[in-house]
Amino acid sequence: MRPEIERALDRLTHSGEDCPTRLREAIRYSLLAPGKRLRPLLVLMAADACGFNPMEGLPAACAVEMVHCYSLVHDDLPAMDDDRLRRGRPTCHVKFGETLAILVGDALLAQAFHVLCQLEMPAEYVVRCCRELAAAAGPESLVGGQVDDLAGLPADCELADLERIHRRKTGALITVSTRIGAILGDADAPTLAALDLYSQNLGLAFQITDDLLDIGGSSIVLGKTTGKDAAQGKVTYPTLLGEAASRQRTADLIAEARDALRPLGYRATHLDALAQFVLQRDR
Ligand code: GRG
């Protein structure tokens, strides 16, 4: 499904007569850079697990990736995380300047909803997808989590404080990905609940792995700067739990995510493989 996602992202950002050339170039530079495409894959795999043709879900998958990419471009800005390397390339503001990078993020966020509205589905489904994505990107989720993350936590905070940040900053976009897939596939309540449980566990495991890779991962393989959390004195899973316990927690969360898929049987094969990828990932 990854090649189809790449082609759809390319197609959706290819034209648009009135879009300034440099803006288009900067949008495509960030969006088409080699990301893992975890979130769009989750949309399509969840849709598939619910019996919906994943190819018809491509606009929704691309919309979630656009929101994710906007958040990366803005997070990298000097006013936020001030990073110079992303997806193996100089960050958007390093390459195109800060003003254009801010506008790339703005454009991607708006375009995400425009693209979502291209779903060829009854309006009621489109509205539900828009509502879910807007909530996941908004002040109670992605943006709120980012605000609290930037403010930082005291070294003696509880694990629950850290998890509250990650549930919003990282988890919300991951959970909404499977929720949108479930909406497309007209999932019943038990299936939606199973997918929620899967993606909540997956999202937390993904974040803990991210913290561990920031310590032990390779900047070249990851395509982003490592060692930043320690340099900023940030509270992370490894600082609160230690590395070994953090690894164990990741394994437990992935086991729980995979367990949650059981009621879906063979239909969830792809989602199951994706959970194993998150456990083993080195980028
Ligand atoms: C600017 C509102 C706003 C939010 C920024 C994305 C983000 C929130 C912060 C980036 C820092 C960070 C460690 C976030 C946790 C989520 C995360 C691991 C993002 C990177 O996602 P990947 O690894 O990236 O899926 P690719 O490049 O593969 O798509």
GROMACS .gro file of C-alpha atoms and ligand atoms in nm:
model
  312
    1MET     CA    1   0.000   0.000   0.000
    2ARG     CA    2   0.301   0.231   0.049
    3PRO     CA    3   0.364   0.290  -0.326
    4GLU     CA    4   0.000   0.389  -0.374
    5ILE     CA    5   0.029   0.636  -0.085
    6GLU     CA    6   0.346   0.787  -0.237
    7ARG     CA    7   0.179   0.823  -0.577
    8ALA     CA    8  -0.133   0.980  -0.426
    9LEU     CA    9   0.070   1.233  -0.224
   10ASP     CA   10   0.262   1.321  -0.539
   11ARG     CA   11  -0.056   1.361  -0.744
   12LEU     CA   12  -0.232   1.571  -0.482
   13THR     CA   13   0.050   1.826  -0.463
   14HIS     CA   14   0.145   1.831  -0.829
   15SER     CA   15  -0.070   2.108  -0.972
   16GLY     CA   16  -0.269   2.411  -0.864
   17GLU     CA   17  -0.209   2.703  -1.099
   18ASP     CA   18  -0.226   2.974  -0.838
   19CYS     CA   19   0.004   2.805  -0.588
   20PRO     CA   20   0.339   2.989  -0.599
   21THR     CA   21   0.613   2.766  -0.741
   22ARG     CA   22   0.835   2.803  -0.437
   23LEU     CA   23   0.552   2.714  -0.199
   24ARG     CA   24   0.471   2.404  -0.403
   25GLU     CA   25   0.838   2.310  -0.408
   26ALA     CA   26   0.864   2.346  -0.029
   27ILE     CA   27   0.541   2.150   0.033
   28ARG     CA   28   0.659   1.866  -0.189
   29TYR     CA   29   1.009   1.876  -0.039
   30SER     CA   30   0.864   1.805   0.307
   31LEU     CA   31   0.567   1.586   0.221
   32LEU     CA   32   0.735   1.360  -0.035
   33ALA     CA   33   1.050   1.314   0.174
   34PRO     CA   34   1.100   0.952   0.281
   35GLY     CA   35   0.876   0.921   0.587
   36LYS     CA   36   0.758   0.585   0.719
   37ARG     CA   37   0.394   0.663   0.627
   38LEU     CA   38   0.280   0.491   0.944
   39ARG     CA   39  -0.039   0.694   0.980
   40PRO     CA   40  -0.168   0.662   0.621
   41LEU     CA   41  -0.088   0.290   0.633
   42LEU     CA   42  -0.297   0.263   0.948
   43VAL     CA   43  -0.591   0.434   0.775
   44LEU     CA   44  -0.577   0.197   0.479
   45MET     CA   45  -0.510  -0.118   0.683
   46ALA     CA   46  -0.793  -0.040   0.926
   47ALA     CA   47  -1.027   0.027   0.633
   48ASP     CA   48  -0.916  -0.300   0.474
   49ALA     CA   49  -0.976  -0.486   0.802
   50CYS     CA   50  -1.330  -0.350   0.799
   51GLY     CA   51  -1.393  -0.473   0.444
   52PHE     CA   52  -1.348  -0.137   0.267
   53ASN     CA   53  -1.139  -0.113  -0.051
   54PRO     CA   54  -0.824   0.061   0.078
   55MET     CA   55  -0.758   0.233  -0.254
   56GLU     CA   56  -1.082   0.427  -0.212
   57GLY     CA   57  -0.950   0.548   0.122
   58LEU     CA   58  -0.638   0.712  -0.025
   59PRO     CA   59  -0.766   1.071   0.014
   60ALA     CA   60  -0.822   1.007   0.385
   61ALA     CA   61  -0.482   0.842   0.426
   62CYS     CA   62  -0.312   1.138   0.254
   63ALA     CA   63  -0.506   1.387   0.465
   64VAL     CA   64  -0.369   1.234   0.787
   65GLU     CA   65  -0.015   1.233   0.646
   66MET     CA   66  -0.054   1.602   0.555
   67VAL     CA   67  -0.152   1.691   0.911
   68HIS     CA   68   0.140   1.486   1.042
   69CYS     CA   69   0.382   1.654   0.801
   70TYR     CA   70   0.258   2.002   0.896
   71SER     CA   71   0.325   1.916   1.261
   72LEU     CA   72   0.679   1.802   1.180
   73VAL     CA   73   0.757   2.116   0.978
   74HIS     CA   74   0.630   2.342   1.256
   75ASP     CA   75   0.792   2.136   1.533
   76ASP     CA   76   1.130   2.177   1.361
   77LEU     CA   77   1.106   2.559   1.356
   78PRO     CA   78   1.351   2.763   1.564
   79ALA     CA   79   1.063   2.875   1.790
   80MET     CA   80   0.987   2.512   1.877
   81ASP     CA   81   1.238   2.227   1.861
   82ASP     CA   82   1.484   2.412   1.636
   83ASP     CA   83   1.598   2.109   1.438
   84ARG     CA   84   1.809   2.100   1.124
   85LEU     CA   85   1.757   1.743   1.002
   86ARG     CA   86   1.430   1.566   0.919
   87ARG     CA   87   1.365   1.257   0.708
   88GLY     CA   88   1.733   1.259   0.615
   89ARG     CA   89   1.721   1.610   0.471
   90PRO     CA   90   1.775   1.965   0.596
   91THR     CA   91   1.453   2.075   0.765
   92CYS     CA   92   1.204   2.285   0.568
   93HIS     CA   93   1.303   2.615   0.732
   94VAL     CA   94   1.676   2.543   0.680
   95LYS     CA   95   1.615   2.484   0.310
   96PHE     CA   96   1.343   2.742   0.238
   97GLY     CA   97   1.355   2.991   0.526
   98GLU     CA   98   1.140   3.026   0.834
   99THR     CA   99   0.858   3.227   0.676
  100LEU     CA  100   0.794   2.977   0.400
  101ALA     CA  101   0.820   2.683   0.644
  102ILE     CA  102   0.544   2.835   0.860
  103LEU     CA  103   0.331   2.878   0.550
  104VAL     CA  104   0.405   2.520   0.433
  105GLY     CA  105   0.258   2.396   0.761
  106ASP     CA  106  -0.045   2.624   0.727
  107ALA     CA  107  -0.101   2.510   0.368
  108LEU     CA  108  -0.072   2.140   0.454
  109LEU     CA  109  -0.319   2.168   0.741
  110ALA     CA  110  -0.577   2.336   0.518
  111GLN     CA  111  -0.510   2.104   0.226
  112ALA     CA  112  -0.558   1.801   0.448
  113PHE     CA  113  -0.923   1.890   0.497
  114HIS     CA  114  -0.966   1.982   0.132
  115VAL     CA  115  -0.830   1.640   0.034
  116LEU     CA  116  -1.044   1.461   0.293
  117CYS     CA  117  -1.347   1.617   0.128
  118GLN     CA  118  -1.248   1.442  -0.198
  119LEU     CA  119  -1.357   1.107  -0.052
  120GLU     CA  120  -1.622   0.963  -0.275
  121MET     CA  121  -1.852   0.875   0.011
  122PRO     CA  122  -2.190   0.997   0.135
  123ALA     CA  123  -2.149   1.337   0.305
  124GLU     CA  124  -2.223   1.190   0.647
  125TYR     CA  125  -1.904   0.978   0.633
  126VAL     CA  126  -1.693   1.272   0.515
  127VAL     CA  127  -1.823   1.489   0.798
  128ARG     CA  128  -1.741   1.220   1.055
  129CYS     CA  129  -1.387   1.187   0.919
  130CYS     CA  130  -1.340   1.567   0.920
  131ARG     CA  131  -1.467   1.593   1.276
  132GLU     CA  132  -1.235   1.318   1.399
  133LEU     CA  133  -0.929   1.462   1.223
  134ALA     CA  134  -1.001   1.818   1.339
  135ALA     CA  135  -1.032   1.699   1.699
  136ALA     CA  136  -0.709   1.498   1.679
  137ALA     CA  137  -0.521   1.798   1.537
  138GLY     CA  138  -0.671   2.051   1.775
  139PRO     CA  139  -0.613   2.212   2.115
  140GLU     CA  140  -0.715   1.907   2.316
  141SER     CA  141  -0.492   1.673   2.121
  142LEU     CA  142  -0.193   1.742   1.894
  143VAL     CA  143  -0.154   2.114   1.964
  144GLY     CA  144  -0.231   2.083   2.335
  145GLY     CA  145   0.017   1.798   2.371
  146GLN     CA  146   0.280   2.003   2.192
  147VAL     CA  147   0.220   2.305   2.420
  148ASP     CA  148   0.261   2.089   2.732
  149ASP     CA  149   0.563   1.912   2.583
  150LEU     CA  150   0.736   2.243   2.507
  151ALA     CA  151   0.662   2.365   2.860
  152GLY     CA  152   0.840   2.054   2.992
  153LEU     CA  153   0.778   1.834   3.294
  154PRO     CA  154   0.960   1.840   3.629
  155ALA     CA  155   1.211   1.557   3.681
  156ASP     CA  156   0.998   1.415   3.964
  157CYS     CA  157   0.676   1.397   3.760
  158GLU     CA  158   0.460   1.087   3.742
  159LEU     CA  159   0.457   0.851   3.445
  160ALA     CA  160   0.091   0.946   3.399
  161ASP     CA  161   0.193   1.311   3.334
  162LEU     CA  162   0.427   1.200   3.058
  163GLU     CA  163   0.169   0.962   2.912
  164ARG     CA  164  -0.089   1.242   2.908
  165ILE     CA  165   0.141   1.445   2.684
  166HIS     CA  166   0.217   1.155   2.454
  167ARG     CA  167  -0.145   1.047   2.429
  168ARG     CA  168  -0.219   1.387   2.276
  169LYS     CA  169   0.104   1.477   2.093
  170THR     CA  170   0.180   1.137   1.938
  171GLY     CA  171  -0.116   0.912   2.014
  172ALA     CA  172  -0.403   1.121   1.882
  173LEU     CA  173  -0.296   1.113   1.516
  174ILE     CA  174  -0.223   0.741   1.538
  175THR     CA  175  -0.559   0.665   1.698
  176VAL     CA  176  -0.750   0.884   1.455
  177SER     CA  177  -0.587   0.697   1.167
  178THR     CA  178  -0.752   0.367   1.260
  179ARG     CA  179  -1.075   0.547   1.356
  180ILE     CA  180  -1.098   0.702   1.008
  181GLY     CA  181  -1.032   0.361   0.852
  182ALA     CA  182  -1.308   0.219   1.070
  183ILE     CA  183  -1.551   0.496   0.970
  184LEU     CA  184  -1.482   0.429   0.602
  185GLY     CA  185  -1.547   0.059   0.656
  186ASP     CA  186  -1.866   0.123   0.853
  187ALA     CA  187  -1.726  -0.070   1.149
  188ASP     CA  188  -1.960  -0.180   1.424
  189ALA     CA  189  -1.899  -0.068   1.783
  190PRO     CA  190  -1.696  -0.375   1.896
  191THR     CA  191  -1.466  -0.346   1.591
  192LEU     CA  192  -1.416   0.026   1.651
  193ALA     CA  193  -1.335  -0.043   2.016
  194ALA     CA  194  -1.085  -0.314   1.919
  195LEU     CA  195  -0.914  -0.079   1.674
  196ASP     CA  196  -0.906   0.201   1.933
  197LEU     CA  197  -0.738  -0.028   2.184
  198TYR     CA  198  -0.491  -0.146   1.920
  199SER     CA  199  -0.391   0.204   1.812
  200GLN     CA  200  -0.376   0.350   2.164
  201ASN     CA  201  -0.128   0.080   2.267
  202LEU     CA  202   0.057   0.114   1.938
  203GLY     CA  203   0.085   0.493   1.976
  204LEU     CA  204   0.235   0.472   2.322
  205ALA     CA  205   0.475   0.197   2.214
  206PHE     CA  206   0.574   0.409   1.914
  207GLN     CA  207   0.658   0.703   2.140
  208ILE     CA  208   0.862   0.494   2.387
  209THR     CA  209   1.058   0.351   2.094
  210ASP     CA  210   1.113   0.706   1.975
  211ASP     CA  211   1.258   0.797   2.315
  212LEU     CA  212   1.483   0.488   2.308
  213LEU     CA  213   1.601   0.564   1.954
  214ASP     CA  214   1.686   0.917   2.060
  215ILE     CA  215   1.938   0.759   2.299
  216GLY     CA  216   2.067   0.459   2.107
  217GLY     CA  217   1.959   0.511   1.745
  218SER     CA  218   2.161   0.622   1.446
  219SER     CA  219   2.102   0.976   1.323
  220ILE     CA  220   2.179   0.858   0.967
  221VAL     CA  221   1.927   0.572   0.975
  222LEU     CA  222   1.665   0.782   1.157
  223GLY     CA  223   1.719   1.083   0.932
  224LYS     CA  224   1.692   1.318   1.229
  225THR     CA  225   1.911   1.448   1.508
  226THR     CA  226   1.955   1.208   1.800
  227GLY     CA  227   2.054   1.279   2.160
  228LYS     CA  228   1.826   1.582   2.175
  229ASP     CA  229   1.621   1.472   2.475
  230ALA     CA  230   1.928   1.431   2.695
  231ALA     CA  231   2.080   1.758   2.568
  232GLN     CA  232   1.757   1.939   2.658
  233GLY     CA  233   1.731   1.759   2.995
  234LYS     CA  234   1.390   1.630   2.888
  235VAL     CA  235   1.185   1.385   3.094
  236THR     CA  236   1.129   1.072   2.882
  237TYR     CA  237   1.033   0.708   2.940
  238PRO     CA  238   1.397   0.600   2.976
  239THR     CA  239   1.468   0.879   3.229
  240LEU     CA  240   1.163   0.781   3.435
  241LEU     CA  241   1.170   0.401   3.396
  242GLY     CA  242   1.522   0.318   3.280
  243GLU     CA  243   1.607   0.170   2.941
  244ALA     CA  244   1.540  -0.196   3.017
  245ALA     CA  245   1.198  -0.131   3.171
  246SER     CA  246   1.111   0.102   2.881
  247ARG     CA  247   1.192  -0.176   2.634
  248GLN     CA  248   0.979  -0.418   2.835
  249ARG     CA  249   0.691  -0.169   2.843
  250THR     CA  250   0.712  -0.134   2.464
  251ALA     CA  251   0.699  -0.511   2.422
  252ASP     CA  252   0.401  -0.534   2.661
  253LEU     CA  253   0.214  -0.257   2.479
  254ILE     CA  254   0.273  -0.420   2.141
  255ALA     CA  255   0.153  -0.753   2.281
  256GLU     CA  256  -0.163  -0.576   2.404
  257ALA     CA  257  -0.208  -0.407   2.066
  258ARG     CA  258  -0.184  -0.743   1.889
  259ASP     CA  259  -0.422  -0.903   2.139
  260ALA     CA  260  -0.676  -0.631   2.070
  261LEU     CA  261  -0.686  -0.742   1.706
  262ARG     CA  262  -0.792  -1.100   1.790
  263PRO     CA  263  -1.166  -1.045   1.737
  264LEU     CA  264  -1.089  -0.927   1.382
  265GLY     CA  265  -0.913  -1.255   1.290
  266TYR     CA  266  -0.735  -1.283   0.957
  267ARG     CA  267  -0.872  -0.943   0.847
  268ALA     CA  268  -0.618  -0.777   1.075
  269THR     CA  269  -0.306  -0.947   0.933
  270HIS     CA  270  -0.160  -0.621   0.799
  271LEU     CA  271  -0.228  -0.430   1.120
  272ASP     CA  272  -0.063  -0.711   1.316
  273ALA     CA  273   0.248  -0.693   1.097
  274LEU     CA  274   0.260  -0.317   1.145
  275ALA     CA  275   0.260  -0.362   1.523
  276GLN     CA  276   0.557  -0.597   1.492
  277PHE     CA  277   0.734  -0.339   1.279
  278VAL     CA  278   0.689  -0.074   1.552
  279LEU     CA  279   0.846  -0.312   1.805
  280GLN     CA  280   1.146  -0.381   1.585
  281ARG     CA  281   1.190  -0.046   1.417
  282ASP     CA  282   1.528   0.122   1.399
  283ARG     CA  283   1.404   0.437   1.228
  284GRG     C1  284   0.367   2.161   1.585
  284GRG     C2  285   0.131   2.124   1.666
  284GRG     C3  286   0.268   2.075   1.650
  284GRG     C4  287   0.296   1.951   1.694
  284GRG     C5  288   0.426   1.887   1.677
  284GRG     C6  289   0.528   1.601   1.551
  284GRG     C7  290   0.541   1.671   1.679
  284GRG     C8  291   0.423   1.747   1.734
  284GRG     C9  292   0.656   1.671   1.740
  284GRG    C10  293   0.777   1.602   1.683
  284GRG    C11  294   0.859   1.546   1.791
  284GRG    C12  295   0.816   1.407   1.830
  284GRG    C13  296   0.918   1.319   1.885
  284GRG    C14  297   0.692   1.371   1.819
  284GRG    C15  298   0.645   1.240   1.853
  284GRG    C16  299   0.578   1.187   1.735
  284GRG    C17  300   0.677   1.138   1.641
  284GRG    C18  301   0.761   1.027   1.682
  284GRG    C19  302   0.685   1.195   1.524
  284GRG    C20  303   0.768   1.145   1.416
  284GRG     O1  304   0.687   1.054   1.347
  284GRG     P1  305   0.745   0.945   1.250
  284GRG     O2  306   0.862   0.877   1.317
  284GRG     O3  307   0.802   1.036   1.132
  284GRG     O4  308   0.634   0.861   1.202
  284GRG     P2  309   0.810   1.007   0.976
  284GRG     O5  310   0.911   1.107   0.926
  284GRG     O6  311   0.856   0.865   0.955
  284GRG     O7  312   0.674   1.032   0.922
   0.00000   0.00000   0.00000
